[in-house]
Structures are given as C-alpha cells and as structure tokens.
CSV table of C-alpha atoms and ligand atoms in Angstrom, one decimal:
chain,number,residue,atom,x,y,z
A,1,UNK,CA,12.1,67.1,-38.8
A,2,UNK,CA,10.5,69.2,-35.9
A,3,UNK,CA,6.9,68.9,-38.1
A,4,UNK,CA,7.4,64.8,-37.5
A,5,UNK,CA,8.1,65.5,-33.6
A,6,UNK,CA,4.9,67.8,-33.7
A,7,UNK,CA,2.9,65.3,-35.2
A,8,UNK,CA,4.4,62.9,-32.5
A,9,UNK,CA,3.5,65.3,-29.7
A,10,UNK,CA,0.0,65.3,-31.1
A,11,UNK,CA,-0.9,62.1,-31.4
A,12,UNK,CA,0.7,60.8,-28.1
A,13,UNK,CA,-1.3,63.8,-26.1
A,14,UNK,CA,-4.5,62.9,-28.2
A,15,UNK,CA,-3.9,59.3,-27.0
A,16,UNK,CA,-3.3,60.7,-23.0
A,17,UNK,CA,-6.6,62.6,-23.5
A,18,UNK,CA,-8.6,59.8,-24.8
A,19,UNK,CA,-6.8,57.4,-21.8
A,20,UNK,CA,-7.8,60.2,-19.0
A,21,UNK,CA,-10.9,60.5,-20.4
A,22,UNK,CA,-11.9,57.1,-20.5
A,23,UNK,CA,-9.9,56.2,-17.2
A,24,UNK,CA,-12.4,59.1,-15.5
A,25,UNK,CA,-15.2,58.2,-17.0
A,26,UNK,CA,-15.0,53.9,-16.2
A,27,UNK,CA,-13.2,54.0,-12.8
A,28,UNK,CA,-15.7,56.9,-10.9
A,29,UNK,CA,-13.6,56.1,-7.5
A,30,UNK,CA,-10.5,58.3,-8.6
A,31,UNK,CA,-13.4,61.6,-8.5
A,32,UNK,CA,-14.6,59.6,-5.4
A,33,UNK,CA,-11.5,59.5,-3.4
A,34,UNK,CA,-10.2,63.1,-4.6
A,35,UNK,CA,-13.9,64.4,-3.4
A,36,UNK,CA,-13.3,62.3,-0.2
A,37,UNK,CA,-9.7,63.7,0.3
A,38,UNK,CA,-11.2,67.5,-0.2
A,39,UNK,CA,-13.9,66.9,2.5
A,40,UNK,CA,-11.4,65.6,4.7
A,41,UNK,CA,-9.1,68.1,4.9
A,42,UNK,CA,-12.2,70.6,5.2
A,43,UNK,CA,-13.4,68.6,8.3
A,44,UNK,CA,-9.5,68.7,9.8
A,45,UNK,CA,-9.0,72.8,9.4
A,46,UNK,CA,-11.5,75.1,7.9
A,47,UNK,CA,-9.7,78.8,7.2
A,48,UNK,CA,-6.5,79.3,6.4
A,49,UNK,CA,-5.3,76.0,5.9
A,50,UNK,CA,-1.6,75.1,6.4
A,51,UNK,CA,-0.3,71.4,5.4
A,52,UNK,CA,2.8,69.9,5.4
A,53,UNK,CA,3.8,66.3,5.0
A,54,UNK,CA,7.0,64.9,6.1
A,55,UNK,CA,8.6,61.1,6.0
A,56,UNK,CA,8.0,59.1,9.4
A,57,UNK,CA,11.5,58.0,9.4
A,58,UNK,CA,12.6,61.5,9.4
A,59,UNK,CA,11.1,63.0,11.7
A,60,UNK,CA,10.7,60.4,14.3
A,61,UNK,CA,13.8,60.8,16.4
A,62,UNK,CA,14.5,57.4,16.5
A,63,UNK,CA,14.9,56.2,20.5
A,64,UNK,CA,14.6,53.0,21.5
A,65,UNK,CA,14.8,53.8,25.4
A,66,UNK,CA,11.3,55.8,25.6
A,67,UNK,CA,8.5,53.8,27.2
A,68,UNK,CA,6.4,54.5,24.8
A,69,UNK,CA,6.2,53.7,20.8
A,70,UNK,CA,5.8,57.6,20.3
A,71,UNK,CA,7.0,60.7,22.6
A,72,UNK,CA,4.8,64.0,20.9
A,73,UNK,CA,6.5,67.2,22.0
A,74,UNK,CA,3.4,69.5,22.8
A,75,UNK,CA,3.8,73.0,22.0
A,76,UNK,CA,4.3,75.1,24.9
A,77,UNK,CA,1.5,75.8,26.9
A,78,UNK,CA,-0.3,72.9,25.6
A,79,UNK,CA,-1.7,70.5,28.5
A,80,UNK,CA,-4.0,67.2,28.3
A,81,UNK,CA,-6.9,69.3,28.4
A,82,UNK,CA,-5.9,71.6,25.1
A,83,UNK,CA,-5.9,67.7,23.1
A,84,UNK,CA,-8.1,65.8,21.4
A,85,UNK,CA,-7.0,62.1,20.2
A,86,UNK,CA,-9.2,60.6,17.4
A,87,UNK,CA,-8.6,57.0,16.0
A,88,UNK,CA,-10.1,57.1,12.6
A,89,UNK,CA,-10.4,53.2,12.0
A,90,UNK,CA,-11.8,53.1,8.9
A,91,UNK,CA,-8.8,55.2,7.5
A,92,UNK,CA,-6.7,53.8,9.8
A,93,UNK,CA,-5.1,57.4,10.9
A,94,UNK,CA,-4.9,59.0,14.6
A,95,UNK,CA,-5.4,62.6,14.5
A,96,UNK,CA,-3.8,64.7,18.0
A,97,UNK,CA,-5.8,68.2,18.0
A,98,UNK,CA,-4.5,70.7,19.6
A,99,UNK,CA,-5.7,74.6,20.6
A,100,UNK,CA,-4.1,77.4,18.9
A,101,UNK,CA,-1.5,75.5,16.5
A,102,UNK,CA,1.6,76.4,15.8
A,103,UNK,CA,3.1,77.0,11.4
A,104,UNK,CA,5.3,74.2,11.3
A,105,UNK,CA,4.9,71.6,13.9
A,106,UNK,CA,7.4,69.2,12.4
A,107,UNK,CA,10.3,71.9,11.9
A,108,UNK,CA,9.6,73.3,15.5
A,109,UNK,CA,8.6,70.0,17.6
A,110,UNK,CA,10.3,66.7,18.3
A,111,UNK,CA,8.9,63.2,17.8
A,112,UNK,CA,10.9,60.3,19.1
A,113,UNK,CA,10.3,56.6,19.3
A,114,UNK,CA,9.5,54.4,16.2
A,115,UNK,CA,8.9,55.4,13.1
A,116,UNK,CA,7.6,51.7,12.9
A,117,UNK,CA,3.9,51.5,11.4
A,118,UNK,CA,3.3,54.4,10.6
A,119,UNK,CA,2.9,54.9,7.1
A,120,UNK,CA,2.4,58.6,6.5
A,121,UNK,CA,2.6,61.8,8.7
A,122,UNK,CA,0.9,65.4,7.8
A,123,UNK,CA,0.4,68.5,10.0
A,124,UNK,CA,-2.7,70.7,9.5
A,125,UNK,CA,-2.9,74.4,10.9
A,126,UNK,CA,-5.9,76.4,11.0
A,127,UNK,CA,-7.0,79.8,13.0
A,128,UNK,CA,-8.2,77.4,16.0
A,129,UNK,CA,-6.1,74.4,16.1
A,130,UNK,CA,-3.1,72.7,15.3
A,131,UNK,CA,-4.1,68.7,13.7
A,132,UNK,CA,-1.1,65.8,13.7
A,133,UNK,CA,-2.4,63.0,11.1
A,134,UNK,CA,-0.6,59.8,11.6
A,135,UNK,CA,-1.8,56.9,9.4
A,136,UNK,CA,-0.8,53.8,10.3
A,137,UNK,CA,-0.2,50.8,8.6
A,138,UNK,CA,-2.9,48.7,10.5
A,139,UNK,CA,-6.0,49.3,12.6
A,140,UNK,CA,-4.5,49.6,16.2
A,141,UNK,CA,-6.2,50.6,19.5
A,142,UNK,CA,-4.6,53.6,21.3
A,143,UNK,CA,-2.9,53.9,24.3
A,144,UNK,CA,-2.2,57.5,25.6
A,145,UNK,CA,-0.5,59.2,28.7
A,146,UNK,CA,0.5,62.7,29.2
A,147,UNK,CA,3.8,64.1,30.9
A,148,UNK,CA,5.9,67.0,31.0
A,149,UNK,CA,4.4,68.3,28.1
A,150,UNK,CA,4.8,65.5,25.9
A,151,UNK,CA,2.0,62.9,24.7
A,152,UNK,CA,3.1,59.8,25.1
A,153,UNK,CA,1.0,57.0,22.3
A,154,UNK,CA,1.5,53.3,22.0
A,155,UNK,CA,-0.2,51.3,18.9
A,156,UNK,CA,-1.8,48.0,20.2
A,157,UNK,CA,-3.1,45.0,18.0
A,158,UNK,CA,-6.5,45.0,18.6
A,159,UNK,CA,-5.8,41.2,19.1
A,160,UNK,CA,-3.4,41.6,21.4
A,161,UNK,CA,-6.1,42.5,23.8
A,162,UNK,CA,-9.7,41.2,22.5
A,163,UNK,CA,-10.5,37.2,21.9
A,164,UNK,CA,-12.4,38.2,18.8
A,165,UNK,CA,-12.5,40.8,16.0
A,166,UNK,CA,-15.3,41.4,13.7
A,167,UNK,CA,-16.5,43.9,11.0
A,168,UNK,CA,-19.3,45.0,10.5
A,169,UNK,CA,-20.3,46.7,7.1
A,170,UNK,CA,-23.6,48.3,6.5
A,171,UNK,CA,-23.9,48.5,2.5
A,172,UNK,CA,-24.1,52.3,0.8
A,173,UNK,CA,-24.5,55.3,2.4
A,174,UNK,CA,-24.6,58.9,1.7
A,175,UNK,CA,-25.6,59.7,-1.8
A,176,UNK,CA,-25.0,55.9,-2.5
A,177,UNK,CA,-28.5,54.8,-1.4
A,178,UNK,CA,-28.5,51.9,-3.1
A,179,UNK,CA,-32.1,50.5,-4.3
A,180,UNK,CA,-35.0,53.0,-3.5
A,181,UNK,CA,-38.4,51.4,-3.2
A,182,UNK,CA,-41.7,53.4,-2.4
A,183,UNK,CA,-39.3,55.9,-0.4
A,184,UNK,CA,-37.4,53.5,1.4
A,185,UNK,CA,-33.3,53.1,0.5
A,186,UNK,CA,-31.7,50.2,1.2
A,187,UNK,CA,-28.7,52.4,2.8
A,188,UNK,CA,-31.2,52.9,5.8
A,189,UNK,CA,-32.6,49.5,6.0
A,190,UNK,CA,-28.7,48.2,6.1
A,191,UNK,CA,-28.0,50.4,9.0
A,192,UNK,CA,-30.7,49.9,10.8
A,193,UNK,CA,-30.2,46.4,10.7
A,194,UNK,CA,-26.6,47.4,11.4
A,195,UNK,CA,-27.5,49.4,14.6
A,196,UNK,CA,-29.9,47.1,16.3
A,197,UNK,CA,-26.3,44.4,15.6
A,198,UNK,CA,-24.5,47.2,17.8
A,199,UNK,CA,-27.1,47.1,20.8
A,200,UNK,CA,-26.7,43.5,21.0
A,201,UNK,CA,-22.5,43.8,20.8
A,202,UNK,CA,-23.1,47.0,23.0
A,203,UNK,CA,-24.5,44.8,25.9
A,204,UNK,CA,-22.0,42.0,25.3
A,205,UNK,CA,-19.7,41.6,28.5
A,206,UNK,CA,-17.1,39.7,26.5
A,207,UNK,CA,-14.0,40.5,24.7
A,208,UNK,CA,-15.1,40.9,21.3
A,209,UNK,CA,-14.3,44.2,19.6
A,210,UNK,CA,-16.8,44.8,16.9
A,211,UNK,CA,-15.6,47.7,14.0
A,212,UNK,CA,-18.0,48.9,11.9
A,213,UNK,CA,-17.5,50.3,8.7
A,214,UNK,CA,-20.4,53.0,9.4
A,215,UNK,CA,-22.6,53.8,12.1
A,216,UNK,CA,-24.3,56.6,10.2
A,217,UNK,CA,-25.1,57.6,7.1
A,218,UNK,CA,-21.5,57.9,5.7
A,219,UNK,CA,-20.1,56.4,2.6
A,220,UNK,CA,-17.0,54.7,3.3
A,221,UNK,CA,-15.5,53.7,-0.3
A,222,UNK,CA,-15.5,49.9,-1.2
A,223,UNK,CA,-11.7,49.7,-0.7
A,224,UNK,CA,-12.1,51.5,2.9
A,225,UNK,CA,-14.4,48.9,3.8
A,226,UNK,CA,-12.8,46.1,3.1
A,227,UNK,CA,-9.5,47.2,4.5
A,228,UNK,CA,-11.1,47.9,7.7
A,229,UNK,CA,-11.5,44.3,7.9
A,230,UNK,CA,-8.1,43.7,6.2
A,231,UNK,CA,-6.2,45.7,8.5
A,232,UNK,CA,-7.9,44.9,11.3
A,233,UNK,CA,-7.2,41.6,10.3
A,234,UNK,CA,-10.7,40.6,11.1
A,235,UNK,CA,-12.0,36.9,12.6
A,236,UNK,CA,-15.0,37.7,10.6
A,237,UNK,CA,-16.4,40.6,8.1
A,238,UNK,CA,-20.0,40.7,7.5
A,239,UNK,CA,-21.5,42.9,4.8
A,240,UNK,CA,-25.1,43.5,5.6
A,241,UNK,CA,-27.5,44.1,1.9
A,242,UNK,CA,-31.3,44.0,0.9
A,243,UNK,CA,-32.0,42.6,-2.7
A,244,UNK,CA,-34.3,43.8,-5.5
A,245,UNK,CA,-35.4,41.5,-8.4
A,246,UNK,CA,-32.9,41.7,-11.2
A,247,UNK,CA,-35.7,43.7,-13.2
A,248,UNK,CA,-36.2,46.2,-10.2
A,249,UNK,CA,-40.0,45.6,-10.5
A,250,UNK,CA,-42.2,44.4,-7.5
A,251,UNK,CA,-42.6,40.5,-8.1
A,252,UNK,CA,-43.1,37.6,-5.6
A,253,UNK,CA,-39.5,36.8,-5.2
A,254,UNK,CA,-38.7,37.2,-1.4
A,255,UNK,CA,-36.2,35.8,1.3
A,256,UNK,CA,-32.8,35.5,2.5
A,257,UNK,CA,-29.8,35.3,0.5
A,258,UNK,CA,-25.9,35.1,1.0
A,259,UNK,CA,-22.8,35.6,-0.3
A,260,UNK,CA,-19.3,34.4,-0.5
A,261,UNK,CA,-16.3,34.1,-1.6
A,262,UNK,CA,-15.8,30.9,-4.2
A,263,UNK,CA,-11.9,31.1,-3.9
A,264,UNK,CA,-11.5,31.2,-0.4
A,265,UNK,CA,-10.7,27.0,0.2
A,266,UNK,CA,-9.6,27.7,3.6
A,267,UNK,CA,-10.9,25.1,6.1
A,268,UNK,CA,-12.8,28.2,7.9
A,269,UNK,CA,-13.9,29.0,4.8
A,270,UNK,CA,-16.6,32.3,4.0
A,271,UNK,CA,-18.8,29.8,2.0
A,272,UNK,CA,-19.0,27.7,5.8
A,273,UNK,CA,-19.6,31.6,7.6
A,274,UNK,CA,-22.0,32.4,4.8
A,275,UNK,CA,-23.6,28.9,5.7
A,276,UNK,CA,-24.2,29.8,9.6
A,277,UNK,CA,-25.2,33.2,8.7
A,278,UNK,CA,-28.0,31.9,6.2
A,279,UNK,CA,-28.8,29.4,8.5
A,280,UNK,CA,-29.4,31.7,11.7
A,281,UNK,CA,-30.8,34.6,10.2
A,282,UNK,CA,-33.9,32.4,8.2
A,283,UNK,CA,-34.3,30.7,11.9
A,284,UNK,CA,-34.7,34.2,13.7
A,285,UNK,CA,-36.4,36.6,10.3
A,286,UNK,CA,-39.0,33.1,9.2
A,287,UNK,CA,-37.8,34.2,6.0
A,288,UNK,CA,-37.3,32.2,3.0
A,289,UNK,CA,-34.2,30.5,2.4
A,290,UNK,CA,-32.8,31.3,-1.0
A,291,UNK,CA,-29.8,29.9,-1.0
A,292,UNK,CA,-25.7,30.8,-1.3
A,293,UNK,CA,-24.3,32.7,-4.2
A,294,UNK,CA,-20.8,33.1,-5.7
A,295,UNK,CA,-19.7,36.4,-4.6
A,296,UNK,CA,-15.9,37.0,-6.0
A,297,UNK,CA,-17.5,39.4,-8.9
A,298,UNK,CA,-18.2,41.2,-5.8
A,299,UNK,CA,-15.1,44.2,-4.8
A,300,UNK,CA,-15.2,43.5,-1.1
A,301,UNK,CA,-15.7,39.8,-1.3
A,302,UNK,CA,-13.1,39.2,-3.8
A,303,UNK,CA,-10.5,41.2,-1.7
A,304,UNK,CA,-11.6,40.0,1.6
A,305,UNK,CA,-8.2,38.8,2.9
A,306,UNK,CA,-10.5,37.2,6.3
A,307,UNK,CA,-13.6,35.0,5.7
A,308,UNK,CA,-16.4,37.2,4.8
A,309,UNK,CA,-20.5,36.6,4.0
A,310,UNK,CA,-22.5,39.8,2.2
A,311,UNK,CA,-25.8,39.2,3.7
A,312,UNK,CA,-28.9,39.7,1.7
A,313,UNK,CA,-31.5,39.9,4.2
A,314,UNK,CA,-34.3,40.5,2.1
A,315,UNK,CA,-36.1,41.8,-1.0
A,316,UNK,CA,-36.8,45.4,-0.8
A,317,UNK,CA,-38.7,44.5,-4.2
A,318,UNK,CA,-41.4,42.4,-2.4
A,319,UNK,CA,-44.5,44.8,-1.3
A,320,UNK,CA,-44.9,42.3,2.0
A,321,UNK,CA,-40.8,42.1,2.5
A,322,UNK,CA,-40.2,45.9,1.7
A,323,UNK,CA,-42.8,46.0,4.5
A,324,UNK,CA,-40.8,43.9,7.1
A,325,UNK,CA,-37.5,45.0,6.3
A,326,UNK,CA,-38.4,49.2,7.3
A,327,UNK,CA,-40.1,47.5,10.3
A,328,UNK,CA,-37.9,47.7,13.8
A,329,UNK,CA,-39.5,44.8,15.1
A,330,UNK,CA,-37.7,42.6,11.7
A,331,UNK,CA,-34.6,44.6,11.4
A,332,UNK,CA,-34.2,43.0,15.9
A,333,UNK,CA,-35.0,39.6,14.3
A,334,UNK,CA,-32.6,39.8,11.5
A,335,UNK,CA,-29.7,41.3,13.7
A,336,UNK,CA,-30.6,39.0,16.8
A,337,UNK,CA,-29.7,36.4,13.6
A,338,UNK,CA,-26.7,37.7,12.1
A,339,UNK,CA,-25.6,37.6,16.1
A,340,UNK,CA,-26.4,34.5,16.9
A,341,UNK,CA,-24.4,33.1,13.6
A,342,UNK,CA,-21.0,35.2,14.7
A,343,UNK,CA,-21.4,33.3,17.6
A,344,UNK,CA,-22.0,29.8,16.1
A,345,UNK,CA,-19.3,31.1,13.9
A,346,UNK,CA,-16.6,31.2,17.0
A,347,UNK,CA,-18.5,28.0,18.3
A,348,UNK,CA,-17.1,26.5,15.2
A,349,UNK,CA,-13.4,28.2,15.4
A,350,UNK,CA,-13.4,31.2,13.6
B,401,LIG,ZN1,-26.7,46.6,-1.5
C-alpha cells in the first residue's frame, strides 16, 4: 500500500516539475513580473525593508461624512512639507512618502472614508521614510489637501475633468530593444517619435490628457500597457513601432504600416483610427503607404478594450528609411502625423 502512494507522489510531482518547467520556460512574463515586483519594492525602501499588506475594507474606517474619499492620519510631526504624493499611472497605485516612517502604519494610524476603488493597500518602512501604496482599481487623477495632520485624497475620473483621453505607447524599452539595425534600436526610434508627440500635446491649450505608457527608456510589460489604456478607459490608444523585413535583412521594402484590431465591429472602430492614422502620417512622413494589417495575434491589440492602431512608421530594415527614421527632422514629421490623425480622429467622434 504506502509503495503505491509513493509511486503516486512520484509521478504527480514529476508531472508538477515538468508543468513548472515548461510553464517558466513558454510564458517569460511570470520571471518578468517577479523581477519587476523586486525592482519595485527596491525603488520604494532600500535598507531594512518592512512591508505589510492589509485589506482596504479593513482598514478604511468607513465614514461617509468626510469631505474627502480618503482622510490619512499623518504620523505625528508629519506636515505637508515631510510628503510626497506620486500617481503611478501605468500601475495605477498612489504612493504618500513620508520622512522618518513609523513600523506599522496601519496598526498605529487611522484611514477613513471609502474603501471604494481601491484594490490593494501595503505599507513600506525603510531607515528614511515611511511609503503608503494604494492601487486603485482605475487610472484616476489626484486631488490632495492637508489639515490637522491629516492628508485628505479624492480619486477623479480623468474624464470627469478632460474632453479627451489618449494613450500613448512607445513600443519596447529597457533591455527589450526591439530590432537593432547598424546600432540603432527601434526602442529609441519609438520614443523619440513618442517625445516629439509630447511637445506637440505639451503646447496644446485644450483639455486633452495624453498618458503615456513610457517617456523613457522603461519597459512597461505588455499587459501594463494596455491596461493603462484600459483603465484609463482611453478615447484612443496608439502603439507607436518601426518594422524590419520578415527576413531581418536590408531589402527595398519601405513605408508606413498599421495595425488593428479585426474584431473590434464598433461603429468607431480601430480599423477606421488605424485608417486616419495611415492616412495622416504618409501625408506628413511622404512615406509609402503599405497598407492595414490584422492585428488581434497582436497582445495589446487583441486586449484593447478602446479603439487602438499599432503604428508602424517605418522600416528600420531599409538603409534610406533606417536613415530617416534616427533623423529628428522625420521623427517631427511622423509625430506632427500621428497628431494630426488624433485630431481627425475626434473630428470624426472618437
Ligand atoms: Zn516593435
């Protein structure tokens, strides 16, 4: 009897190797997002780090007569010039900073208000400061006050306050350079494209909040990206590429290409955005028009929950294109393009 139930343990933990192994080796994300999480708690407290989660819904002292959405007890001493608010977009979670730190923040400190939207909480304590990481179910824009020794925080739909939301996602990043060509990554050309875009939305008067994904040379995962757009609930999500030729060899093949999603049949659809984008950025770059593409075998396309195009400015794999694209003069003309199709885009009701 107990050599049967060895056997059995045996072969079921061989089977759970063989699974893990496989599941690590075919899905790299999981070792992504566990290097990702490491990095970020380095980033929030470096020596002796102390974290503790707890459940919003109990620890928010649930008050419905506050003025607020949240009511943060400070710790004593503490004053608006001790804090430090950050709104992570991109990971949707609001980190409070303060000097000095206390051990336990949530067994010492009330919060009261809503536990509403807020999907996890977590205290971090290091030598120097004490970080509160709320991560909310959406992207939200912050509204703060201080008094008494309390920080007072409201969550506000970005819509709720701008006519238009876009996103803005400059492909790869980091160690993800995407295609290299004579030196020159396709990460770099993406945000450079990306960053003359944010001049242009930088200068614009009206009330159009523009996230971007990156604005440096970070590596936000796939699933960040998107939900960026997701959560923000985006009017429009632009993913800004270069090609190569399938081979990866210099050829003739040149111009602009985009993507979008084939199973998106709204009336607004992204195969109409992807249209106006083509459209605009061949007008402004001269460069050739190569068409649409069917994008759902595409992660952030497919899971786009707002209309989305993956632009494909040009081919990095094209000595005279790899030439324009790293120029500044081309990476203007291609984001004075993508501009001028977000607005055609609203022109059209998006
Ligand atoms: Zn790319």
């Amino acid at each position: 009897m107990d050599e049967i139930v060895l056997k059995w343990v045996t072969v079921l933990s061989g089977i759970l190797t063989v699974i893990v192994c496989v599941s690590v080796f075919f899905f790299p994300d999981i070792h992504e997002r566990a290097v990702l999480a490491a990095e970020q708690q380095k980033e929030v407290g470096g020596g002796n780090l102390i974290a503790t989660t707890a459940n919003p819904k109990a620890v928010v002292e649930q008050s419905k007569d506050l003025n607020a959405q949240l009511k943060i007890a400070l710790p004593e001493g503490i004053s608006k010039a001790d804090v430090e608010i950050e709104n992570d977009y991109v990971t949707q979670t609001i980190y409070i900073k303060f000097a000095g730190g206390v051990d336990d923040y949530f067994e010492q400190y009330a919060i009261k208000g809503s536990s509403d939207h807020i999907a996890s909480m977590a205290y971090y304590k290091d030598k120097e400061e004490g970080v509160i990481a709320l991560q909310l179910d959406q992207v939200y824009e912050l509204k703060n006050r201080f008094k008494k020794g309390s920080l007072y925080l409201d969550f506000i739909d970005p819509h709720d306050i701008y006519d238009k939301v876009i996103v803005v996602d400059a492909g790869h990043g980091s160690h993800a350079a995407g295609a290299v060509k004579l030196g020159i990554s396709e990460k770099s050309l993406n945000l450079a494209i990306v960053q003359q875009l944010k001049k242009l939305f930088d200068e614009d008067k009206r009330r159009i909040r523009v996230y971007y994904t990156r604005t440096s040379d970070t590596n936000p995962t796939l699933d960040q990206r998107v939900q960026l757009a997701n959560k923000a609930n985006a009017d429009l999500f632009i993913s800004v590429h270069n090609n190569s030729d399938a081979t990866g060899n210099f050829t003739k093949v040149k111009g602009t290409q985009v993507m979008y999603s084939e199973s998106d049949d709204a009336k607004l659809s992204s195969k109409k955005l992807a249209e106006i984008c083509l459209k605009n950025v061949v007008d402004t770059t001269g460069s050739e028009n190569r068409g649409l593409l069917k994008g759902d075998s595409i992660y952030i396309i497919r899971t786009s929950e707002v209309p989305v195009a993956l632009i494909e400015v040009g081919f990095m794999t094209n000595y005279k294109e790899l030439d324009l694209l790293n120029s500044t003069s081309y990476q203007k003309k291609a984001a004075e393009g993508i501009y001028n199709a977000i607005n055609e885009a609203f022109q059209e009701g998006y």
